[in-house]
XYZ file of C-alpha atoms in Angstrom:
769
model
C -13.968 -16.264 40.120
C -17.158 -14.424 39.128
C -18.259 -14.844 35.545
C -18.869 -11.076 35.517
C -15.209 -10.140 35.857
C -14.465 -10.354 32.156
C -17.344 -7.980 31.332
C -16.308 -5.380 33.891
C -14.827 -2.394 32.062
C -13.361 -1.156 35.376
C -10.922 -4.077 35.397
C -7.733 -4.105 33.333
C -7.991 -5.748 29.896
C -5.434 -8.386 30.943
C -7.426 -9.288 34.054
C -10.662 -9.494 32.103
C -9.159 -11.708 29.435
C -7.613 -14.119 31.916
C -10.952 -14.418 33.699
C -12.747 -15.218 30.459
C -10.140 -17.703 29.253
C -10.450 -19.637 32.502
C -14.124 -20.238 31.731
C -13.814 -21.316 28.096
C -13.846 -24.828 26.692
C -11.376 -25.966 24.052
C -13.854 -25.619 21.151
C -14.784 -22.159 22.399
C -11.145 -21.127 22.496
C -10.423 -22.399 18.998
C -13.550 -20.716 17.620
C -12.046 -17.321 18.468
C -9.057 -18.035 16.224
C -10.692 -18.122 12.815
C -12.831 -16.034 10.534
C -15.830 -17.107 8.506
C -16.575 -15.863 4.989
C -20.226 -16.591 4.410
C -20.575 -14.515 1.264
C -18.239 -16.450 -1.001
C -19.442 -18.866 -3.649
C -17.123 -21.544 -4.980
C -19.244 -22.050 -8.082
C -18.987 -18.622 -9.676
C -15.733 -19.353 -11.475
C -14.263 -15.954 -10.638
C -12.267 -16.738 -7.536
C -8.527 -16.594 -7.153
C -6.549 -19.694 -8.097
C -6.103 -22.326 -5.360
C -9.041 -21.004 -3.337
C -12.020 -23.000 -4.622
C -11.238 -26.002 -2.453
C -11.228 -23.883 0.695
C -14.527 -22.017 0.350
C -17.092 -24.452 1.715
C -17.857 -24.174 5.407
C -16.955 -27.283 7.462
C -20.237 -27.051 9.382
C -23.665 -25.442 8.929
C -23.930 -21.882 10.277
C -25.847 -22.879 13.421
C -23.204 -25.459 14.275
C -20.392 -23.098 13.394
C -21.506 -20.290 15.704
C -22.475 -22.334 18.757
C -18.990 -21.981 20.220
C -18.479 -18.386 19.061
C -16.491 -16.891 16.196
C -13.325 -14.871 15.857
C -13.978 -12.784 12.745
C -16.523 -12.093 10.019
C -14.954 -11.633 6.597
C -15.980 -8.805 4.286
C -19.757 -8.540 4.786
C -19.783 -5.357 2.665
C -16.918 -6.187 0.348
C -17.869 -9.552 -1.128
C -20.821 -8.527 -3.324
C -22.707 -5.293 -4.044
C -25.039 -4.742 -1.099
C -27.152 -1.767 -0.109
C -25.373 -0.060 2.768
C -28.306 0.127 5.170
C -29.427 -3.406 4.413
C -25.863 -4.647 4.746
C -25.487 -2.954 8.125
C -28.751 -4.477 9.345
C -27.715 -7.911 8.107
C -24.330 -7.563 9.813
C -26.008 -6.599 13.075
C -28.305 -9.607 12.807
C -25.307 -11.894 12.187
C -23.570 -10.481 15.269
C -26.731 -11.032 17.306
C -26.825 -14.626 16.074
C -23.202 -15.198 17.080
C -23.711 -13.625 20.486
C -26.896 -15.592 21.171
C -25.453 -18.935 20.115
C -22.332 -18.962 22.262
C -22.269 -19.247 26.034
C -20.364 -15.989 26.451
C -22.028 -13.773 23.866
C -18.739 -12.621 22.320
C -19.204 -10.818 18.989
C -16.902 -11.228 16.010
C -14.340 -8.749 14.739
C -15.477 -7.577 11.298
C -12.818 -6.896 8.689
C -12.776 -5.409 5.192
C -10.284 -4.377 2.525
C -9.481 -0.654 2.725
C -6.543 -0.096 0.371
C -8.152 2.673 -1.725
C -10.966 3.395 0.674
C -13.500 1.013 2.142
C -14.066 -1.710 -0.454
C -17.846 -1.526 -0.438
C -20.458 -0.733 -3.055
C -21.121 3.010 -3.328
C -18.128 3.902 -1.128
C -15.679 6.521 -2.350
C -12.487 5.407 -4.107
C -9.339 7.342 -3.267
C -6.139 7.275 -5.325
C -3.982 4.157 -5.205
C -0.952 3.788 -2.891
C 1.540 4.776 -5.604
C -0.331 8.079 -5.681
C 0.062 8.351 -1.891
C 3.801 8.004 -2.368
C 3.775 10.540 -5.206
C 2.310 13.180 -2.897
C 5.254 12.991 -0.462
C 2.625 14.383 1.913
C 2.037 12.240 5.024
C -0.376 14.762 6.561
C -2.666 14.442 3.546
C -2.521 10.644 3.711
C -3.311 10.741 7.428
C -6.431 12.779 6.639
C -7.477 10.185 4.075
C -6.887 7.380 6.575
C -9.045 9.191 9.138
C -11.910 9.433 6.637
C -11.613 5.724 5.846
C -11.503 4.807 9.539
C -14.569 6.920 10.265
C -16.498 5.151 7.493
C -15.486 1.780 8.919
C -16.676 2.685 12.390
C -19.923 4.067 11.005
C -20.709 0.669 9.466
C -19.615 -1.533 12.368
C -16.300 -2.622 10.811
C -13.434 -3.095 13.231
C -10.405 -4.001 11.126
C -9.092 -2.902 7.738
C -6.586 -4.838 5.669
C -4.150 -2.060 4.751
C -1.656 -0.484 4.303
C 0.616 -2.502 2.033
C 4.165 -1.807 3.246
C 5.992 -3.979 0.724
C 8.816 -1.982 -0.864
C 8.722 -2.273 -4.661
C 11.754 -4.282 -5.778
C 10.840 -5.490 -9.283
C 8.578 -3.368 -11.470
C 7.265 -6.438 -13.284
C 5.429 -7.547 -10.140
C 1.693 -7.048 -10.578
C 1.196 -5.675 -7.092
C 3.534 -2.709 -7.587
C 0.333 -0.666 -7.863
C -0.455 -1.562 -4.235
C 2.920 -0.392 -2.956
C 3.748 3.128 -1.856
C 7.095 3.130 -3.643
C 10.607 1.759 -3.901
C 12.195 3.496 -0.919
C 11.715 2.227 2.655
C 11.761 5.681 4.250
C 9.037 6.952 1.915
C 6.979 3.770 2.349
C 7.350 3.870 6.123
C 6.597 7.572 6.469
C 3.479 7.488 4.289
C 2.341 4.098 5.619
C 2.673 5.232 9.232
C 0.581 8.313 8.503
C -2.122 6.114 7.006
C -2.091 3.907 10.111
C -2.422 6.892 12.420
C -5.331 8.208 10.395
C -7.276 4.951 10.221
C -6.759 4.094 13.874
C -7.765 7.585 15.019
C -11.331 6.348 14.505
C -10.883 3.573 17.059
C -10.485 0.796 14.494
C -7.533 -1.402 13.514
C -5.152 -1.110 10.565
C -3.406 -4.268 9.330
C 0.130 -4.113 7.961
C 0.700 -6.173 4.809
C 2.605 -8.338 3.952
C 5.150 -9.196 6.652
C 7.690 -9.698 5.056
C 9.518 -10.160 1.720
C 6.509 -10.599 -0.555
C 7.635 -7.939 -3.048
C 11.104 -9.454 -3.501
C 9.861 -12.552 -5.344
C 11.925 -14.119 -8.088
C 11.127 -12.798 -11.543
C 8.559 -10.373 -10.176
C 6.041 -13.216 -10.040
C 3.188 -13.275 -7.584
C 3.411 -15.838 -4.788
C 6.852 -16.926 -5.918
C 9.940 -17.881 -3.894
C 12.016 -15.126 -2.319
C 15.799 -15.262 -2.114
C 16.365 -11.942 -0.400
C 19.384 -11.883 1.860
C 19.289 -11.025 5.550
C 20.681 -7.562 4.922
C 18.124 -6.677 2.226
C 15.363 -7.830 4.545
C 16.775 -5.871 7.484
C 17.676 -2.642 5.685
C 15.065 -2.393 2.910
C 12.039 -4.589 3.601
C 11.575 -4.401 7.373
C 11.981 -0.670 8.173
C 8.516 0.367 6.898
C 6.942 -2.216 9.213
C 9.063 -0.979 12.106
C 7.896 2.576 11.493
C 4.228 1.614 11.225
C 4.399 -0.572 14.332
C 5.761 2.398 16.239
C 2.791 4.369 14.899
C 0.596 1.922 16.818
C -0.622 -0.535 14.176
C -2.861 -3.119 15.820
C -2.502 -6.012 13.420
C -0.049 -7.588 10.998
C -0.702 -9.948 8.078
C 1.906 -12.473 6.997
C 3.463 -12.737 3.543
C 2.551 -15.673 1.303
C 6.172 -16.107 0.276
C 8.807 -18.538 1.347
C 12.175 -16.945 2.042
C 15.066 -19.252 1.256
C 12.689 -22.192 1.568
C 10.873 -21.270 4.782
C 7.272 -20.064 4.334
C 6.704 -16.924 6.375
C 3.447 -18.404 7.688
C 5.519 -21.121 9.357
C 8.507 -19.028 10.422
C 8.756 -18.277 14.167
C 12.013 -16.389 13.571
C 10.021 -13.687 11.769
C 6.571 -13.807 13.338
C 7.690 -14.348 16.933
C 11.402 -13.658 17.446
C 11.455 -10.569 15.218
C 7.926 -9.227 15.433
C 7.119 -10.019 19.059
C 10.398 -10.273 20.930
C 12.477 -7.605 19.152
C 9.739 -5.211 18.100
C 7.496 -5.726 21.117
C 4.337 -6.120 19.024
C 1.325 -7.096 21.147
C -1.482 -7.017 18.572
C -2.805 -9.819 16.400
C -1.158 -11.579 13.478
C -3.803 -12.562 10.942
C -3.178 -14.996 8.129
C -3.230 -13.743 4.591
C -6.148 -15.400 2.895
C -5.748 -19.195 2.848
C -2.055 -18.972 3.715
C -2.416 -21.496 6.562
C -3.916 -24.073 4.188
C -1.250 -23.197 1.615
C 1.373 -24.631 3.977
C -0.029 -28.018 2.966
C -1.310 -27.434 -0.566
C 1.307 -25.076 -2.064
C 4.418 -25.097 0.116
C 4.166 -28.810 0.993
C 5.635 -28.346 4.460
C 2.534 -29.660 6.263
C 1.050 -33.145 6.009
C -2.543 -32.200 6.895
C -4.757 -29.236 7.797
C -4.063 -29.870 11.483
C -0.338 -29.965 10.797
C -0.620 -26.666 8.916
C -2.468 -25.194 11.901
C 0.285 -26.384 14.237
C 3.007 -24.800 12.105
C 1.143 -21.492 11.791
C 0.341 -21.249 15.495
C 3.906 -22.151 16.427
C 5.210 -19.456 14.084
C 2.924 -16.845 15.625
C -0.233 -16.583 13.497
C -3.228 -15.915 15.739
C -6.202 -15.868 13.354
C -6.928 -17.930 10.256
C -8.482 -15.871 7.458
C -10.607 -15.559 5.472
C -12.569 -18.620 6.558
C -12.094 -21.721 8.643
C -10.079 -24.534 7.044
C -7.327 -25.584 9.418
C -8.121 -23.870 12.731
C -11.523 -25.511 13.135
C -12.419 -29.166 13.862
C -9.063 -30.515 12.591
C -7.230 -28.380 15.146
C -9.544 -29.338 18.025
C -9.029 -33.015 17.225
C -5.254 -32.595 17.028
C -5.149 -30.871 20.427
C -7.214 -33.622 22.000
C -4.804 -36.199 20.549
C -1.883 -34.305 22.037
C -0.434 -33.326 18.654
C -0.752 -29.569 19.249
C 0.154 -27.876 22.502
C -2.797 -26.135 24.141
C -0.367 -23.399 25.170
C -0.253 -22.294 21.518
C -4.027 -21.891 21.544
C -3.966 -19.883 24.747
C -1.184 -17.637 23.443
C -3.149 -16.735 20.310
C -6.447 -16.526 22.176
C -5.046 -14.082 24.699
C -4.028 -11.708 21.900
C -7.386 -12.024 20.139
C -9.410 -11.415 23.281
C -7.235 -8.497 24.370
C -7.952 -6.848 21.045
C -11.667 -7.523 21.351
C -11.536 -6.063 24.835
C -9.793 -2.920 23.578
C -12.448 -2.575 20.861
C -15.159 -2.721 23.502
C -16.563 -6.018 22.260
C -16.378 -7.637 25.704
C -18.156 -4.819 27.522
C -21.445 -5.418 29.251
C -24.254 -4.164 27.073
C -22.267 -3.871 23.844
C -24.721 -3.653 20.957
C -23.915 -4.670 17.365
C -26.104 -2.098 15.618
C -23.679 0.328 13.906
C -24.220 4.105 13.903
C -25.336 4.105 10.265
C -28.624 2.469 11.272
C -29.510 5.543 13.312
C -29.164 7.857 10.332
C -32.223 9.306 8.645
C -32.629 9.315 4.894
C -30.372 7.819 2.245
C -26.988 6.534 3.395
C -24.181 8.163 1.411
C -20.619 6.836 1.620
C -19.268 9.016 -1.186
C -20.221 12.473 -0.026
C -18.780 15.856 -0.966
C -16.180 15.690 1.802
C -14.863 12.345 0.543
C -14.729 13.527 -3.051
C -13.038 16.781 -2.087
C -10.225 14.969 -0.300
C -9.945 12.347 -3.064
C -9.566 15.197 -5.542
C -6.989 17.034 -3.469
C -4.937 13.870 -3.136
C -5.238 13.119 -6.863
C -4.082 16.616 -7.860
C -1.179 16.397 -5.417
C -0.088 13.077 -6.914
C -0.069 13.777 -10.666
C 3.544 13.801 -11.862
C 4.734 15.872 -14.813
C 7.617 13.770 -16.100
C 8.561 15.597 -19.296
C 7.594 18.874 -20.976
C 9.264 20.323 -24.054
C 8.909 23.858 -25.420
C 6.112 24.654 -23.015
C 3.650 22.197 -24.558
C 1.876 22.053 -21.220
C -0.238 23.616 -19.969
C -2.561 23.318 -22.955
C -3.841 26.631 -24.241
C -7.578 27.164 -24.240
C -9.598 26.439 -27.367
C -7.170 23.909 -28.854
C -8.379 21.125 -31.099
C -7.454 17.965 -29.190
C -7.299 14.419 -30.478
C -7.697 12.238 -27.436
C -6.689 8.673 -28.232
C -5.917 5.502 -26.365
C -7.692 2.800 -24.377
C -7.592 4.619 -21.023
C -9.154 7.877 -22.206
C -12.847 7.055 -22.105
C -13.390 4.454 -19.395
C -13.954 5.019 -15.680
C -11.970 1.858 -14.950
C -8.775 3.649 -16.010
C -8.832 5.594 -12.746
C -9.152 2.628 -10.391
C -6.723 0.081 -8.937
C -7.348 -3.622 -8.485
C -8.374 -3.418 -4.811
C -11.035 -0.765 -5.391
C -14.513 -2.256 -5.050
C -15.520 -1.674 -8.706
C -12.434 -3.529 -9.996
C -12.142 -6.131 -7.244
C -15.791 -7.135 -6.927
C -17.991 -5.000 -9.155
C -16.560 -6.407 -12.396
C -18.125 -9.751 -11.471
C -21.566 -8.124 -11.227
C -21.982 -6.378 -14.593
C -25.716 -5.936 -14.082
C -25.112 -3.702 -11.074
C -23.955 -0.149 -11.571
C -20.519 1.026 -10.448
C -22.204 2.687 -7.482
C -20.165 5.879 -7.694
C -19.543 8.489 -10.331
C -16.123 8.177 -11.966
C -15.718 10.591 -14.893
C -13.347 9.727 -17.722
C -10.589 11.988 -18.994
C -12.571 12.521 -22.214
C -15.522 13.639 -20.078
C -13.333 16.026 -18.123
C -11.651 17.573 -21.178
C -14.944 18.026 -23.034
C -16.413 19.808 -20.013
C -13.269 21.808 -19.308
C -13.754 25.580 -19.025
C -10.738 26.005 -21.328
C -13.105 25.186 -24.210
C -11.203 22.393 -25.927
C -12.545 20.917 -29.160
C -12.191 17.205 -28.325
C -12.297 14.367 -30.834
C -11.887 10.880 -29.385
C -10.615 7.697 -31.034
C -9.688 4.690 -28.939
C -7.087 3.320 -31.318
C -6.653 -0.005 -29.550
C -7.901 -1.578 -26.338
C -5.418 -2.286 -23.551
C -4.835 -5.713 -25.075
C -5.507 -6.617 -28.693
C -6.932 -4.275 -31.302
C -6.651 -3.949 -35.058
C -5.076 -1.801 -37.761
C -8.356 -0.005 -38.462
C -8.493 1.283 -34.917
C -4.944 2.599 -35.119
C -5.709 4.251 -38.459
C -8.707 6.059 -36.946
C -6.540 7.377 -34.114
C -3.898 8.526 -36.604
C -6.532 10.394 -38.618
C -7.759 12.153 -35.503
C -4.219 13.066 -34.447
C -3.275 14.385 -37.862
C -6.235 16.764 -37.793
C -5.539 18.134 -34.295
C -3.437 20.833 -32.708
C -2.315 18.413 -29.989
C -2.770 14.675 -29.542
C -3.361 13.502 -25.988
C -2.521 9.773 -25.878
C -3.986 8.164 -22.768
C -2.328 4.787 -22.330
C -1.726 2.323 -19.532
C -3.093 -0.579 -17.564
C -6.326 -2.382 -16.917
C -6.357 -3.214 -13.199
C -7.544 -6.711 -12.402
C -6.884 -9.883 -10.500
C -5.178 -13.104 -11.540
C -4.811 -12.516 -15.251
C -7.966 -10.457 -15.734
C -5.894 -7.307 -16.162
C -2.406 -6.042 -16.898
C -1.763 -4.741 -13.369
C -2.829 -6.029 -9.991
C -2.551 -9.187 -7.920
C -1.481 -12.061 -10.149
C -1.098 -9.763 -13.193
C 2.671 -9.847 -13.443
C 4.583 -8.790 -16.552
C 7.479 -10.450 -18.350
C 8.714 -7.072 -19.590
C 7.991 -3.378 -19.269
C 6.757 -2.380 -22.704
C 3.288 -0.890 -22.681
C 0.728 -3.719 -22.778
C -0.723 -4.976 -26.045
C -0.413 -2.776 -29.109
C -0.276 0.495 -27.183
C 3.344 1.242 -28.081
C 2.454 0.674 -31.732
C -0.400 3.165 -31.353
C 1.942 5.658 -29.715
C 4.473 5.348 -32.542
C 1.717 5.817 -35.133
C 0.434 9.099 -33.657
C 3.985 10.364 -33.143
C 4.592 9.819 -36.856
C 1.857 12.336 -37.742
C 4.036 15.227 -36.574
C 1.310 16.508 -34.268
C 2.678 17.211 -30.783
C 1.843 14.247 -28.554
C 1.162 14.536 -24.829
C 1.335 11.101 -23.230
C -0.874 10.570 -20.202
C -0.116 7.380 -18.295
C -2.737 5.722 -16.106
C -0.704 2.791 -14.863
C -0.039 0.457 -11.990
C 3.690 0.331 -12.668
C 6.278 2.367 -14.591
C 6.855 1.392 -18.230
C 9.871 1.928 -20.440
C 9.625 5.011 -22.648
C 13.228 5.296 -23.785
C 12.398 4.745 -27.461
C 9.851 7.570 -27.589
C 10.909 10.146 -25.015
C 12.835 12.401 -27.411
C 9.780 12.675 -29.675
C 7.125 13.183 -27.018
C 6.055 16.738 -26.338
C 5.121 15.967 -22.733
C 4.508 13.046 -20.374
C 2.136 13.069 -17.395
C 1.713 10.146 -15.002
C -1.389 9.659 -12.892
C -0.900 6.038 -11.753
C -4.491 5.082 -10.637
C -5.779 8.431 -9.301
C -9.214 7.381 -8.039
C -12.731 8.697 -8.580
C -11.623 12.331 -8.954
C -8.618 11.448 -11.096
C -10.007 12.758 -14.391
C -10.730 16.182 -12.947
C -7.251 16.270 -11.390
C -5.612 15.395 -14.696
C -7.647 18.001 -16.561
C -6.648 20.588 -13.961
C -2.977 19.760 -14.548
C -3.202 19.588 -18.346
C -5.018 22.925 -18.516
C -2.701 24.589 -16.020
C -5.312 25.319 -13.352
C -3.241 23.078 -11.071
C 0.529 23.308 -10.963
C 1.965 19.767 -11.152
C 3.142 18.736 -7.689
C 3.670 14.963 -7.721
C 7.079 13.311 -7.411
C 7.935 9.789 -8.504
C 7.772 7.143 -5.751
C 9.266 4.652 -8.217
C 11.806 5.292 -10.934
C 10.974 4.820 -14.621
C 13.365 2.554 -16.538
C 14.825 3.583 -19.860
C 14.862 -0.086 -20.818
C 12.752 -2.691 -19.050
C 15.353 -5.407 -19.466
C 17.213 -4.316 -16.331
C 14.746 -5.741 -13.783
C 14.899 -6.190 -10.894
C 16.386 -2.779 -10.225
C 15.533 0.279 -8.161
C 17.477 3.421 -7.374
C 18.748 1.749 -4.173
C 21.627 0.064 -5.965
C 25.086 -0.548 -4.583
C 28.039 0.575 -6.746
C 28.024 -2.617 -8.815
C 24.368 -1.943 -9.730
C 25.333 1.157 -11.711
C 26.235 1.281 -15.399
C 29.655 -0.218 -16.023
C 32.035 -1.240 -18.784
C 31.706 -4.938 -17.974
C 28.032 -5.309 -18.921
C 25.994 -4.421 -21.995
C 22.910 -3.702 -19.876
C 22.527 -0.078 -18.836
C 20.329 0.162 -15.724
C 20.283 3.970 -15.683
C 16.718 5.117 -15.164
C 14.881 7.412 -17.560
C 13.113 9.293 -14.761
C 14.662 9.055 -11.330
C 13.092 8.399 -7.967
C 11.742 11.679 -6.613
C 11.544 13.318 -10.061
C 8.710 15.674 -10.956
C 8.482 18.901 -12.960
C 6.430 22.043 -12.411
C 5.019 24.845 -14.561
C 6.619 27.332 -12.168
C 9.779 25.891 -10.603
C 10.863 26.926 -7.132
C 14.086 28.887 -6.727
C 16.537 27.141 -4.400
C 18.044 30.164 -2.686
C 20.389 28.455 -0.254
C 21.465 25.153 1.282
C 23.540 24.839 4.427
C 24.362 22.320 7.115
C 25.896 22.094 10.550
C 29.667 22.012 10.990
C 29.813 18.685 12.806
C 27.880 15.517 13.541
C 28.407 12.993 16.313
C 27.434 9.341 16.038
C 24.764 9.870 18.703
C 23.702 13.396 17.730
C 21.686 15.356 15.227
C 22.537 17.364 12.116
C 20.503 20.226 10.673
C 20.115 20.714 6.940
C 18.675 24.129 6.122
C 17.157 24.884 2.724
C 15.809 28.261 1.631
C 13.185 28.223 -1.113
C 11.710 31.196 -2.952
C 8.684 31.418 -5.227
C 9.278 34.021 -7.915
C 6.167 33.068 -9.868
C 2.691 34.562 -9.794
C 1.066 31.298 -8.706
C 1.364 28.868 -5.805
C 4.183 26.369 -6.180
C 5.255 23.277 -4.304
C 8.621 21.598 -3.866
C 9.753 18.401 -2.169
C 13.104 18.874 -0.450
C 14.908 15.534 -0.485
C 18.020 14.568 1.496
C 19.985 11.476 0.497
C 22.857 9.727 2.257
C 26.009 8.651 0.443
C 28.476 6.651 2.519
C 31.855 6.618 0.708
C 33.356 3.832 2.846
C 31.307 1.321 4.807
C 31.809 -2.138 6.245
C 29.559 -3.681 3.564
C 28.463 -2.552 0.106
C 25.674 -0.046 0.602
C 23.341 1.762 -1.823
C 25.140 4.581 -3.585
C 22.490 6.841 -2.110
C 19.365 6.380 -0.051
C 16.666 8.724 1.133
C 17.043 10.016 4.689
C 14.265 12.598 4.688
C 11.864 14.409 2.400
C 9.513 17.285 3.092
C 6.990 19.064 0.908
C 6.962 22.858 1.047
C 4.155 24.988 -0.415
C 4.867 28.616 -1.288
C 2.482 31.415 -2.177
C 3.458 33.868 -4.935
C 6.517 35.837 -3.854
C 6.972 33.844 -0.662
C 10.331 32.725 0.769
C 10.497 29.904 3.300
C 13.308 28.136 5.141
C 12.916 24.463 5.952
C 15.167 22.779 8.508
C 15.440 19.012 8.436
C 16.973 17.688 11.640
C 18.567 14.318 10.974
C 19.599 11.894 13.694
C 22.736 9.791 13.396
C 20.558 6.693 13.860
C 19.159 7.315 10.380
C 22.568 6.516 8.861
C 22.623 3.063 10.469
C 22.871 -0.147 8.472
C 23.344 -3.851 9.051
C 27.074 -4.451 9.308
C 29.243 -7.509 8.866
C 28.306 -8.737 12.352
C 24.592 -8.616 11.383
C 23.997 -5.903 13.963
C 22.656 -2.484 12.993
C 25.405 0.085 13.444
C 26.186 3.781 13.151
C 29.739 4.341 11.918
C 32.086 7.251 12.480
C 33.755 8.677 9.383
C 33.035 10.647 6.239
C 29.519 10.821 4.796
C 27.827 12.989 2.187
C 24.370 14.477 2.450
C 23.028 15.075 -1.028
C 20.247 17.674 -1.011
C 18.034 18.170 -4.024
C 14.755 17.876 -5.903
C 15.188 14.188 -6.820
C 17.724 11.408 -6.515
C 19.195 12.627 -9.831
C 18.731 16.370 -9.301
C 21.110 17.135 -6.455
C 21.472 20.849 -5.743
C 24.143 20.652 -3.034
C 26.390 18.017 -1.481
C 27.299 18.518 2.173
C 30.388 16.600 3.283
C 30.555 15.937 6.994
C 32.661 13.820 9.311
C 30.735 11.841 11.888
C 32.724 11.712 15.096
C 32.496 9.449 18.100
C 32.433 5.694 18.632
C 30.620 3.140 16.531
C 27.153 2.626 17.999
C 24.786 -0.305 17.722
C 21.090 0.553 17.558
C 17.859 -1.398 17.522
C 14.117 -1.069 17.125
C 14.031 2.017 19.351
C 16.356 3.991 17.058
C 15.320 7.309 15.544
C 13.913 6.580 12.085
C 12.474 9.899 10.921
C 13.777 13.424 10.670
C 12.021 16.273 12.417
C 11.147 19.243 10.246
C 10.486 22.905 10.968
C 9.433 25.416 8.348
C 9.370 29.197 8.680
């Protein structure tokens, strides 16, 4: 066979890959199955726990690249680097890899992209909870397309996002990375993000397959005891939806589920993902998770044994750097301890993806488009900031507003207090570059402009007289600071208390990876500060900049208003000022419910009947603000709700909602349809989201939205462990939130019980006139 076959773009990818594999030696094959992270330093003291022992390369660079390389890890996202210089360095590294190996195969380059490309001077979009709060998949798809285009411009092939873990316990530090607590919302928004990113010809990576968010006690990297039905009906559907959207890669969960680490579980990574779902892309290891099979899970006796378990399960690429898939694996294969067929299976997937990316084509050049640009390279241009601002404004949620406190009248004397009011970091989540990497390089500027809320209010055209007093930091503080905030509040027309989280990693914050909480009171002395300014009698508007909901049940009756921004990104301050002043009508809806009391965790709105308040327990799990909740300055008039007369177990059902805007400004509503199944074969959630659609209305406008539901959307995992659609009575609850139901439509589903699978209909179709 000619050695040119594999380079011939006229041949099928499968034919090209088989031709190349037939030419490769064992070390060359294995080299395609790992990444290398050359920018990490195991002496800086700032790495994640458990990772220091894995950071040194097993061989010098020249030795490491002589057989080729599968991936390059985060060349832009490991330290602050000038964009043009970084692109030139990346191109030189690719040239080195191509020149060293016999076949000249370049590496796939990956980066974190959760809130935009995690690179110095790149724009930072709002966090995933904000995506969920928009209930606007088209907007998220536009954001994903911008991120994908930036990746391609810099020569990056793969992005590690979206996170499709469904929030199950609000104490978990990574709630800020989730899209919400409902699988339909997570899947709909996550799929849109995937479509957007991959429209640029790059790869999105689904995280973390599966169960990671269901850890015991809300603790990071903790055991998971989720049952088969919870996994099937709550945790897996978002991945199913995003796979059907074309996602090219999947990353495993760190967790063990009932004792079996996902990284070593062929039932999940092969039987489920490959055989049932038909996934043909690559499975990449979450960072160090292959080595963790030996060092944390203790199910492997050696690095080679860990490699064997991971490959058998279905992991194709070891990330972020080579520990187990390198020389230890080659030696184990040569000793007959690992089947070469496992190597070929993973290699085939890796090379097919490289082929689809064009990396095997004759004449492929590693110099990215950014090197052809004249002048200064800008990654945070006006177009990026405009979309980041639009998304931020769409995501701000007005939770509570008494006696028309908001919007704030012009010219008011404002006391702005709290630790999140006057710091750019308040706007950013833990996987943004400034918080993930930049904090370890204090001598380097943030790289982008991130105004604070104090900045925005002082510059606001409404002409506010702003006096700022921090009160307390996020953690710690003293009585003098609280007294200064009280004095400012007492002398103001309105006190704006800006409280919340410091995003960070592994204990360096109050929200983020490894920053789990034992309860849901505001961190540090912030609740004490809030009580002190409430005691002044000045109306208090609480602005939350948080990575998770916190309990506000003790203060809610005394607060004049509550606004939640989660982590709204680089344009978050302007968005919040627009909402507070009334220039923007609040449009966000909660993707996670707010507890009245944090002692009820884990709990989400997806509770079965026994999860509701009852007379046999002293703990009341009733939420303070429900999933889907969000107020407006000019509420929409719901003019009519109707449904079809009948529904078959293999048919569709139309829900028609007429909305009217009687205000003199644009308004927005999210029509939400929930399923209640009065009698089922197993205990099901009292209600669960089937469909949601945002509708914008100009002043005086009336619109009718029709949501066409398919019977497949009512399916659940029955007693036989098969997914089924049942005949019988169901209720469709139509409203503005899970607690604000405007109409209940009772319908009898007729026909036989049906069993459905991965190819079932998972999303409603929507028409609006």
